[in-house]
XYZ file of C-alpha atoms in Angstrom:
614
model
C 17.886 11.682 -148.363
C 16.522 15.035 -149.561
C 17.818 18.137 -148.155
C 16.079 18.469 -144.853
C 15.195 21.658 -143.054
C 15.164 21.611 -139.285
C 12.077 20.331 -137.678
C 11.160 23.704 -136.321
C 11.235 25.439 -139.717
C 9.871 22.608 -141.635
C 6.228 22.641 -140.381
C 5.967 25.592 -138.024
C 7.241 29.189 -137.768
C 5.778 29.872 -134.354
C 8.652 30.435 -131.959
C 6.577 29.825 -128.778
C 5.486 26.444 -130.094
C 9.000 25.477 -131.196
C 10.408 26.359 -127.694
C 7.686 24.218 -126.037
C 8.430 21.209 -128.264
C 12.164 21.457 -127.578
C 11.977 21.816 -123.806
C 9.144 19.095 -123.615
C 11.453 16.398 -125.123
C 13.071 15.158 -121.880
C 9.503 14.940 -120.329
C 8.387 12.959 -123.501
C 11.181 10.585 -123.083
C 10.163 10.131 -119.470
C 6.408 9.655 -120.434
C 7.316 6.887 -123.041
C 9.542 5.140 -120.362
C 6.756 5.178 -117.757
C 4.315 3.837 -120.203
C 6.592 0.932 -121.125
C 7.301 0.199 -117.327
C 3.630 0.085 -116.656
C 2.795 -2.231 -119.506
C 5.899 -4.427 -119.399
C 7.142 -4.294 -115.859
C 5.208 -7.503 -114.929
C 6.693 -9.587 -117.623
C 10.074 -10.341 -116.047
C 9.117 -13.802 -115.184
C 7.319 -14.820 -118.233
C 8.516 -18.459 -119.075
C 9.812 -19.780 -122.213
C 7.481 -20.457 -125.208
C 7.662 -22.324 -128.455
C 10.785 -21.220 -130.366
C 12.463 -20.024 -127.128
C 13.509 -23.600 -126.473
C 15.493 -24.484 -129.634
C 16.796 -20.967 -130.070
C 17.839 -19.970 -126.583
C 17.323 -22.648 -123.821
C 18.877 -25.520 -125.889
C 21.033 -23.596 -128.232
C 24.760 -24.481 -128.208
C 25.669 -21.188 -129.671
C 23.863 -19.267 -126.746
C 26.062 -21.240 -124.445
C 29.157 -20.585 -126.229
C 30.067 -16.823 -126.217
C 33.265 -17.056 -128.532
C 31.180 -18.989 -131.082
C 28.366 -16.383 -130.967
C 31.084 -13.629 -131.586
C 32.491 -15.724 -134.518
C 28.927 -16.052 -136.057
C 28.273 -12.286 -135.671
C 28.128 -11.693 -139.434
C 25.920 -14.775 -140.065
C 22.114 -14.310 -140.439
C 20.625 -13.246 -136.939
C 24.170 -13.160 -135.555
C 23.720 -9.885 -133.562
C 20.459 -11.230 -131.927
C 22.181 -14.621 -131.226
C 25.199 -12.727 -129.742
C 22.868 -10.702 -127.403
C 21.373 -14.021 -126.185
C 24.788 -15.395 -125.582
C 25.633 -12.381 -123.517
C 22.515 -12.840 -121.432
C 23.618 -16.375 -120.942
C 27.113 -15.340 -119.877
C 25.971 -12.978 -117.270
C 22.728 -14.606 -116.001
C 22.566 -18.232 -117.218
C 18.992 -18.918 -118.093
C 17.476 -16.522 -115.467
C 14.461 -15.123 -117.083
C 14.469 -11.493 -115.873
C 17.801 -10.746 -117.672
C 16.378 -11.714 -121.051
C 13.073 -9.841 -120.550
C 14.750 -6.767 -119.235
C 16.890 -6.485 -122.392
C 13.836 -6.992 -124.604
C 11.964 -4.228 -122.681
C 15.020 -1.884 -123.082
C 15.056 -2.629 -126.830
C 11.408 -1.749 -126.999
C 11.901 1.534 -125.109
C 14.780 2.514 -127.327
C 12.534 1.855 -130.408
C 9.778 4.065 -128.856
C 12.160 6.973 -128.259
C 13.413 6.702 -131.777
C 9.883 6.744 -133.109
C 9.297 9.833 -131.026
C 12.243 11.614 -132.587
C 11.056 10.537 -136.130
C 7.547 11.675 -135.565
C 8.805 15.012 -134.476
C 10.075 15.372 -138.198
C 6.519 14.996 -139.364
C 4.617 16.948 -136.569
C 7.100 19.502 -135.260
C 5.767 21.648 -132.466
C 2.928 19.511 -131.376
C 1.985 16.797 -128.794
C 1.277 14.347 -131.598
C 4.761 12.775 -131.663
C 4.368 11.928 -127.970
C 1.009 10.351 -128.736
C 2.290 8.308 -131.619
C 5.279 7.117 -129.650
C 3.036 5.991 -126.831
C 0.702 4.115 -129.211
C 3.882 2.450 -130.520
C 5.037 1.177 -127.119
C 1.705 0.307 -125.614
C -0.108 -1.320 -128.555
C -0.955 -4.912 -127.596
C 0.093 -6.419 -130.937
C 3.730 -5.404 -129.847
C 3.751 -7.769 -126.954
C 4.554 -10.724 -129.213
C 7.738 -8.973 -130.268
C 8.689 -7.854 -126.727
C 7.457 -10.540 -124.197
C 7.956 -13.486 -126.379
C 11.828 -13.740 -125.718
C 12.967 -15.125 -129.035
C 11.306 -12.364 -131.002
C 14.042 -10.125 -129.894
C 15.278 -10.615 -133.447
C 12.185 -8.726 -134.575
C 12.423 -5.751 -132.152
C 16.197 -5.399 -132.340
C 16.098 -5.503 -136.104
C 13.436 -2.833 -136.081
C 15.345 -0.641 -133.624
C 18.421 -0.659 -135.816
C 16.329 0.180 -138.911
C 14.533 3.089 -137.126
C 17.946 4.349 -135.824
C 19.393 4.102 -139.517
C 16.371 6.167 -140.681
C 16.700 8.681 -137.921
C 20.446 9.164 -138.733
C 19.519 9.430 -142.394
C 17.116 12.390 -141.500
C 19.870 13.976 -139.467
C 22.127 13.664 -142.456
C 19.498 15.424 -144.507
C 19.084 18.094 -141.991
C 22.909 18.660 -141.983
C 22.891 19.150 -145.691
C 20.068 21.727 -145.683
C 21.947 23.630 -142.911
C 25.100 23.716 -144.936
C 26.861 21.280 -142.808
C 26.776 18.295 -145.249
C 29.092 17.066 -147.916
C 32.492 16.009 -146.788
C 32.408 17.509 -143.265
C 33.363 15.050 -140.395
C 29.919 15.252 -138.562
C 28.014 14.536 -141.705
C 30.254 11.563 -142.724
C 30.040 10.207 -139.256
C 26.292 10.387 -139.099
C 26.051 8.853 -142.556
C 28.472 6.028 -141.537
C 26.389 5.341 -138.354
C 23.422 5.254 -140.644
C 24.929 2.614 -142.746
C 26.104 0.569 -139.707
C 22.673 0.617 -138.170
C 21.225 -0.481 -141.525
C 23.597 -3.342 -141.821
C 22.915 -4.488 -138.213
C 19.201 -4.354 -138.867
C 19.635 -6.680 -141.985
C 21.932 -9.042 -140.092
C 19.691 -9.292 -137.130
C 16.539 -10.136 -139.187
C 16.471 -10.332 -142.959
C 13.079 -8.512 -143.285
C 15.002 -5.295 -142.785
C 16.196 -5.721 -146.375
C 13.370 -3.190 -147.313
C 15.387 -0.436 -145.544
C 16.442 1.369 -148.879
C 12.801 1.466 -149.852
C 11.758 2.862 -146.385
C 14.608 5.535 -146.561
C 13.573 6.551 -150.146
C 9.835 6.764 -149.048
C 10.708 9.071 -146.054
C 13.130 11.010 -148.150
C 10.245 11.793 -150.691
C 7.633 12.745 -147.932
C 10.000 14.601 -145.421
C 11.936 16.791 -147.813
C 10.857 20.320 -148.556
C 12.102 22.904 -151.008
C 14.681 23.185 -152.338
C 13.726 19.501 -153.426
C 16.569 17.356 -154.404
C 16.240 15.586 -157.687
C 15.122 11.922 -157.911
C 18.610 11.162 -159.299
C 20.301 12.787 -156.319
C 18.168 10.867 -153.955
C 18.986 7.522 -155.646
C 22.796 8.385 -155.502
C 22.421 9.245 -151.837
C 20.902 5.848 -151.217
C 23.205 3.800 -153.467
C 25.554 2.813 -150.558
C 22.621 1.246 -148.656
C 21.805 -0.870 -151.689
C 25.397 -1.928 -152.178
C 25.641 -2.507 -148.270
C 22.520 -4.793 -148.535
C 24.088 -6.720 -151.457
C 27.342 -7.097 -149.507
C 25.774 -8.429 -146.272
C 23.443 -10.790 -148.358
C 26.347 -12.005 -150.374
C 28.327 -12.557 -147.261
C 25.520 -14.464 -145.643
C 25.143 -16.581 -148.855
C 28.845 -17.410 -148.967
C 29.076 -18.007 -145.323
C 25.966 -20.574 -145.504
C 27.703 -22.238 -148.348
C 31.068 -22.481 -146.550
C 29.460 -23.963 -143.483
C 27.273 -26.203 -145.515
C 24.033 -24.701 -143.779
C 20.573 -24.051 -145.499
C 20.434 -20.842 -147.292
C 16.537 -20.494 -147.185
C 14.751 -21.324 -144.060
C 10.981 -21.457 -143.928
C 8.749 -22.312 -141.029
C 8.005 -25.749 -139.947
C 4.412 -25.162 -140.682
C 5.121 -24.176 -144.230
C 7.197 -27.320 -144.617
C 4.109 -29.463 -143.870
C 2.087 -28.048 -146.547
C 1.408 -29.635 -150.027
C 3.724 -28.511 -152.823
C 1.036 -26.324 -154.347
C 0.115 -24.718 -151.071
C 3.849 -24.209 -150.343
C 4.214 -22.218 -153.681
C 5.195 -18.474 -153.622
C 2.152 -17.718 -155.693
C -0.349 -19.487 -153.300
C 1.469 -17.833 -150.414
C 1.167 -14.400 -152.104
C -2.490 -14.802 -152.598
C -3.043 -16.089 -149.096
C -1.373 -12.882 -147.860
C -4.039 -10.640 -149.538
C -6.498 -11.577 -146.793
C -3.847 -11.657 -144.060
C -2.773 -8.020 -144.942
C -6.335 -6.773 -144.366
C -6.586 -8.706 -141.082
C -3.257 -7.079 -139.993
C -4.809 -3.633 -140.794
C -7.809 -4.574 -138.595
C -5.538 -5.858 -135.910
C -3.679 -2.452 -135.803
C -7.004 -0.544 -135.520
C -8.844 -2.907 -133.190
C -6.426 -5.536 -131.744
C -8.677 -8.366 -130.867
C -8.105 -11.975 -131.790
C -4.264 -11.945 -131.017
C -2.722 -15.271 -130.972
C 0.747 -16.917 -130.925
C -0.448 -19.542 -133.462
C -3.154 -18.321 -135.846
C -3.129 -21.644 -137.895
C -3.989 -19.495 -140.881
C -4.813 -21.898 -143.778
C -3.173 -21.286 -147.146
C -5.362 -20.715 -150.048
C -6.404 -23.819 -152.147
C -7.420 -21.913 -155.121
C -5.962 -18.777 -156.585
C -8.945 -17.379 -158.397
C -11.924 -16.905 -155.997
C -14.171 -14.045 -155.156
C -12.735 -13.622 -151.561
C -9.233 -13.436 -152.887
C -10.372 -10.943 -155.444
C -12.094 -8.785 -152.897
C -8.952 -8.879 -150.625
C -6.710 -7.705 -153.561
C -9.259 -4.968 -154.204
C -9.103 -3.758 -150.625
C -5.259 -3.529 -150.747
C -5.337 -1.742 -154.034
C -8.011 0.712 -152.468
C -5.598 1.411 -149.633
C -2.727 2.067 -151.970
C -4.921 4.352 -154.008
C -5.872 6.291 -150.866
C -2.207 6.424 -149.915
C -1.339 7.863 -153.466
C -4.356 10.323 -153.382
C -3.267 11.792 -150.075
C 0.410 12.312 -150.984
C 0.137 16.075 -150.998
C -3.006 16.682 -148.795
C -1.978 14.572 -145.960
C 1.684 13.292 -146.147
C 1.704 11.550 -142.832
C -1.289 9.301 -143.614
C -0.021 8.699 -147.116
C 3.406 7.808 -145.881
C 2.025 5.670 -143.179
C 0.078 3.479 -145.442
C 2.955 2.973 -147.874
C 5.316 2.249 -144.949
C 2.965 -0.467 -143.871
C 3.031 -2.389 -147.083
C 6.837 -1.936 -147.640
C 7.617 -3.140 -144.010
C 5.766 -6.366 -144.832
C 7.226 -6.771 -148.315
C 9.657 -9.593 -147.427
C 7.496 -11.629 -145.060
C 4.020 -11.215 -146.772
C 4.697 -11.614 -150.566
C 6.596 -14.537 -152.154
C 8.579 -16.369 -149.371
C 6.605 -19.187 -147.970
C 6.399 -18.836 -144.162
C 3.731 -19.139 -141.449
C 0.999 -17.095 -143.123
C 0.323 -14.931 -140.136
C 2.086 -13.955 -137.010
C 1.476 -10.943 -134.727
C 5.154 -9.919 -134.274
C 5.459 -9.063 -138.008
C 3.542 -5.974 -137.190
C 6.147 -4.487 -134.985
C 7.940 -2.519 -137.649
C 4.666 -1.680 -139.637
C 3.374 -0.139 -136.459
C 5.457 2.842 -137.121
C 3.276 3.377 -140.337
C 0.033 2.955 -138.192
C 1.384 5.582 -135.740
C 1.891 8.036 -138.792
C -1.577 7.401 -139.918
C -3.114 7.988 -136.479
C -1.243 11.126 -135.985
C -2.087 12.401 -139.510
C -5.769 11.936 -138.849
C -5.580 13.458 -135.292
C -3.902 16.443 -136.907
C -7.056 17.194 -138.804
C -9.091 17.575 -135.414
C -9.013 20.634 -133.093
C -6.109 20.425 -130.758
C -8.082 19.577 -127.539
C -10.216 16.864 -129.284
C -7.040 15.440 -130.889
C -5.261 15.152 -127.550
C -8.355 13.655 -125.866
C -8.824 11.078 -128.699
C -5.032 10.227 -128.620
C -5.056 9.728 -124.913
C -8.183 7.502 -125.203
C -6.265 5.313 -127.763
C -3.157 5.101 -125.420
C -5.137 4.132 -122.455
C -7.295 1.617 -124.362
C -4.295 0.042 -126.144
C -2.257 0.072 -122.830
C -4.925 -1.671 -120.897
C -5.233 -4.366 -123.572
C -1.488 -4.831 -123.624
C -1.330 -5.084 -119.982
C -4.071 -7.756 -119.957
C -2.294 -9.605 -122.745
C 1.015 -9.597 -120.659
C -1.011 -11.166 -117.856
C -1.832 -14.043 -120.020
C 1.765 -14.364 -121.107
C 2.682 -14.913 -117.566
C 0.432 -18.010 -117.369
C 1.154 -20.565 -120.146
C -1.961 -22.654 -119.386
C -4.237 -19.517 -119.602
C -2.231 -18.225 -122.561
C -2.557 -21.448 -124.691
C -6.214 -21.786 -123.653
C -6.965 -18.257 -124.842
C -5.082 -19.112 -128.089
C -7.410 -22.216 -128.563
C -10.468 -20.177 -127.946
C -9.344 -17.691 -130.553
C -8.101 -20.190 -132.969
C -9.897 -23.533 -132.406
C -7.866 -25.037 -135.438
C -4.536 -24.693 -133.598
C -2.814 -27.977 -133.085
C 0.172 -26.189 -131.731
C -1.972 -24.709 -128.791
C -3.258 -28.176 -128.128
C 0.050 -29.665 -128.070
C 1.336 -27.032 -125.565
C -1.617 -27.608 -123.398
C -1.074 -31.344 -123.505
C 2.618 -30.887 -122.454
C 1.408 -28.759 -119.557
C -1.139 -31.558 -118.661
C 1.609 -34.129 -118.714
C 3.774 -32.110 -116.295
C 0.721 -31.781 -113.935
C -0.087 -35.570 -114.192
C -3.321 -35.049 -116.126
C -2.530 -37.717 -118.566
C -5.932 -38.576 -119.918
C -6.531 -34.796 -120.733
C -3.142 -34.826 -122.421
C -3.998 -37.811 -124.530
C -7.199 -36.264 -125.586
C -5.631 -32.992 -126.712
C -2.883 -34.717 -128.522
C -5.408 -36.934 -130.436
C -7.262 -33.890 -131.338
C -4.088 -32.189 -132.640
C -3.153 -35.370 -134.634
C -6.489 -35.295 -136.218
C -5.820 -31.683 -137.378
C -2.221 -32.262 -138.459
C -0.800 -35.837 -138.734
C 2.580 -34.554 -140.046
C 4.210 -33.543 -136.935
C 6.579 -35.897 -135.212
C 6.397 -34.104 -131.873
C 2.753 -34.839 -131.468
C 3.219 -38.658 -131.643
C 6.300 -38.300 -129.383
C 4.235 -36.532 -126.680
C 1.444 -38.948 -127.031
C 3.881 -41.753 -126.470
C 5.229 -40.148 -123.255
C 1.566 -39.936 -122.045
C 1.235 -43.607 -122.675
C 4.464 -44.333 -121.100
C 3.509 -42.622 -117.964
C 0.134 -44.317 -118.047
C 1.886 -47.616 -118.122
C 0.808 -48.567 -121.537
C 4.187 -49.739 -122.870
C 3.048 -51.195 -126.136
C 1.237 -48.075 -127.219
C 4.026 -45.813 -126.018
C 6.550 -47.622 -128.140
C 4.109 -47.760 -131.152
C 3.657 -43.786 -130.879
C 7.477 -43.368 -130.759
C 7.898 -45.355 -133.830
C 5.226 -43.321 -135.575
C 7.090 -40.105 -134.464
C 10.291 -41.480 -135.998
C 8.568 -42.309 -139.207
C 6.973 -38.901 -139.597
C 10.039 -37.024 -138.341
C 12.480 -38.955 -140.534
C 14.351 -40.547 -137.577
C 13.109 -38.093 -134.915
C 15.971 -38.054 -132.387
C 13.934 -37.302 -129.145
C 11.705 -40.364 -129.906
C 14.836 -42.657 -129.996
C 15.687 -41.163 -126.530
C 12.202 -41.652 -125.247
C 12.220 -45.449 -126.568
C 15.484 -45.914 -124.719
C 14.009 -44.614 -121.471
C 11.191 -47.106 -121.919
C 13.594 -50.096 -122.297
C 15.723 -48.541 -119.331
C 12.626 -48.882 -117.208
C 12.157 -52.549 -118.313
C 15.855 -53.092 -117.278
C 17.008 -53.761 -120.912
C 20.055 -51.551 -120.803
C 21.594 -53.105 -123.892
C 18.602 -52.049 -126.099
C 18.517 -48.693 -124.189
C 22.205 -48.050 -125.150
C 21.459 -48.938 -128.802
C 18.630 -46.464 -128.921
C 20.329 -43.643 -127.229
C 23.321 -44.030 -129.654
C 20.923 -43.999 -132.410
C 19.367 -40.758 -131.126
C 22.922 -39.277 -131.050
C 23.503 -40.340 -134.548
C 20.508 -38.302 -135.576
C 21.443 -35.386 -133.383
C 24.762 -35.113 -131.691
C 23.644 -32.269 -129.574
C 20.769 -34.154 -127.797
C 21.986 -33.646 -124.228
C 19.255 -35.940 -122.704
C 20.436 -38.746 -124.951
C 23.904 -38.215 -123.797
C 22.739 -38.306 -120.170
C 20.598 -41.304 -120.541
C 23.497 -43.287 -122.393
C 25.617 -42.494 -119.414
C 23.118 -44.006 -117.201
C 22.786 -47.029 -119.505
C 26.575 -47.539 -119.799
C 26.921 -47.159 -115.916
C 24.416 -49.968 -115.359
C 26.283 -51.989 -117.913
C 29.374 -51.610 -115.713
C 31.148 -49.529 -118.363
C 31.946 -46.590 -116.159
C 34.778 -44.930 -118.139
C 32.315 -44.713 -121.097
C 29.651 -43.597 -118.865
C 31.896 -40.758 -117.615
C 32.517 -39.551 -121.103
C 28.785 -39.504 -121.806
C 28.138 -37.431 -118.754
C 30.883 -35.030 -119.719
C 29.246 -34.486 -123.113
C 25.903 -34.008 -121.279
C 27.401 -31.433 -118.972
C 29.043 -29.512 -121.775
C 25.596 -29.191 -123.539
C 23.634 -28.520 -120.327
C 25.963 -27.038 -117.734
C 23.139 -26.095 -115.456
C 21.521 -29.495 -115.225
C 21.778 -30.744 -111.548
C 21.293 -34.477 -112.286
C 23.977 -34.362 -114.981
C 26.470 -32.647 -112.685
C 25.582 -35.098 -109.815
C 26.330 -38.148 -111.965
C 29.375 -36.723 -113.342
C 30.823 -35.939 -109.970
C 29.849 -39.354 -108.618
C 31.227 -41.504 -111.551
C 34.397 -39.464 -111.648
C 34.898 -40.020 -107.856
C 34.315 -43.770 -108.342
C 37.004 -43.855 -111.070
C 39.484 -41.878 -108.951
C 39.262 -38.661 -111.010
C 39.035 -36.285 -107.944
C 39.624 -33.142 -109.976
C 36.698 -33.639 -112.167
C 34.481 -34.728 -109.272
C 35.415 -31.550 -107.158
C 34.682 -29.452 -110.270
C 31.431 -30.881 -110.769
C 30.619 -30.251 -106.986
C 31.495 -26.698 -107.331
C 29.346 -26.256 -110.376
C 26.497 -28.028 -108.710
C 26.651 -25.774 -105.793
C 25.684 -22.988 -107.957
C 22.745 -24.989 -109.340
C 21.113 -27.130 -106.817
C 22.157 -26.813 -103.091
C 20.334 -30.068 -102.057
C 21.995 -32.199 -104.752
C 25.230 -30.549 -104.000
C 25.045 -31.529 -100.414
C 24.229 -34.953 -101.312
C 27.086 -35.308 -103.822
C 29.385 -33.909 -101.195
C 28.425 -36.723 -98.871
C 28.882 -39.185 -101.557
C 32.464 -37.912 -102.320
C 33.362 -37.820 -98.640
C 32.209 -41.495 -98.316
C 34.320 -42.502 -101.294
C 37.330 -40.858 -99.736
C 37.180 -42.832 -96.562
C 39.427 -45.993 -96.479
């Protein structure tokens, strides 16, 4: 980075203002922490949503800490390791996961505070900007939605890398750079945080561009040459290539997909899935993102944003013109208002990976977590133009307004039924919200409502196996066996041998007492997905009823390995082990069950005692 002067000499020469800023820093840290606690203190029991289930609840890696350590250098490895550590020390207890997410968000807010002090030394603006960063309602999706820890953790590492890079520049300006140990250690920490950011989520690959951006905007005379800045940034480019190359080789070695796009993107036509169509779609999405930062209404977990069908339309042209106008404003303000200019450029660079050519879900709220720093720069840059008292008052109005909206948003996150209903009101075209509401209706026994929601969802998108599978479950519970089997067959056809539907069909035949067909279907489910814990459990039940108890015991063991906290699995494992004379396994299952379900543990203890009697 350019040679940085210290924050106090960079933008202000008034010693009293500098002293106030230095001594107020601990209080500012406390203020940011209090704001985070107020907004997110009530989210510790927010349940699992959407991608939480495959990535955390049902993830074999999360349950295997050594495997998570082994995969640390794989894409998203640091984030998966953090989930595995959560599981190691708290199982699937929700508060632990949310507490870690909140702490990551708080650390990011503190880092934003330190960075903003480099732009607005000696003023209250850095605190106002950091408060906006931590209380803005758009941020709730990256904090309260557990699996989006990938987003917030990656952003934290990136912001820390930027801050350490700034410190390196300040050391150089103060004559403590070069080969001195503090400078080298800080630079190494900067590289390490940058690498962790990219590993945690690949959208952080824009780090070198963001470092270069802030290098140009924060540096003052004597200005380092462009060539010198590039050389100083070269290790970050090489590190990015190294991490990317390792990820590529690791994927090839383990025969895993290299490019992963969203399931929604996979359901589009070939033309709609093309990078060019996605890019043109994002023209409008980017402007909506800008509006959401300024006026955060219309937030949703699933926006169901449709990709463009035609490239050359008036609306697409106007959206592109809007983006170019914003970039022109940023360029025009590069000397008159560096913060606003840098913030606008930051916004577009931070979204460069996810909102350009890689087909993903066109619009999701959590992508704004890192661009939020750019918005904070813009807000503070505009507030700086106002008289101090008016600026502080306007900043506090924004903080209170955003904080109240975020608090209300988190109230919704605590209630899945209300949350998905709000999503459906905001986005009537969302089949995912309908599906989620249908699952909740099935759990509450409102099967007719579930069927109506699922039929509406299928009318919107008939390419999702889960919708037919859930409709089959509703039919099964209503006693309509022929329709249930038909829906499961449709799910298998749509989902290319969808494993859960084989399991559910097996459950239907188990209810009919046809244990042989149930066994066949559960084995087919396991051929499609060997980690289908429910299939292993149901297979064990089928084998037990077919009087093949040793094979049933093996199936229950596999189910217990995949779901060690499932009380029914542990109960059956203990009972069958005891019947076969495997007392050690039975006692081990009882011990594990005592920590999971006291009622079932007492019942199993009674069964084991009865089996021990002569």
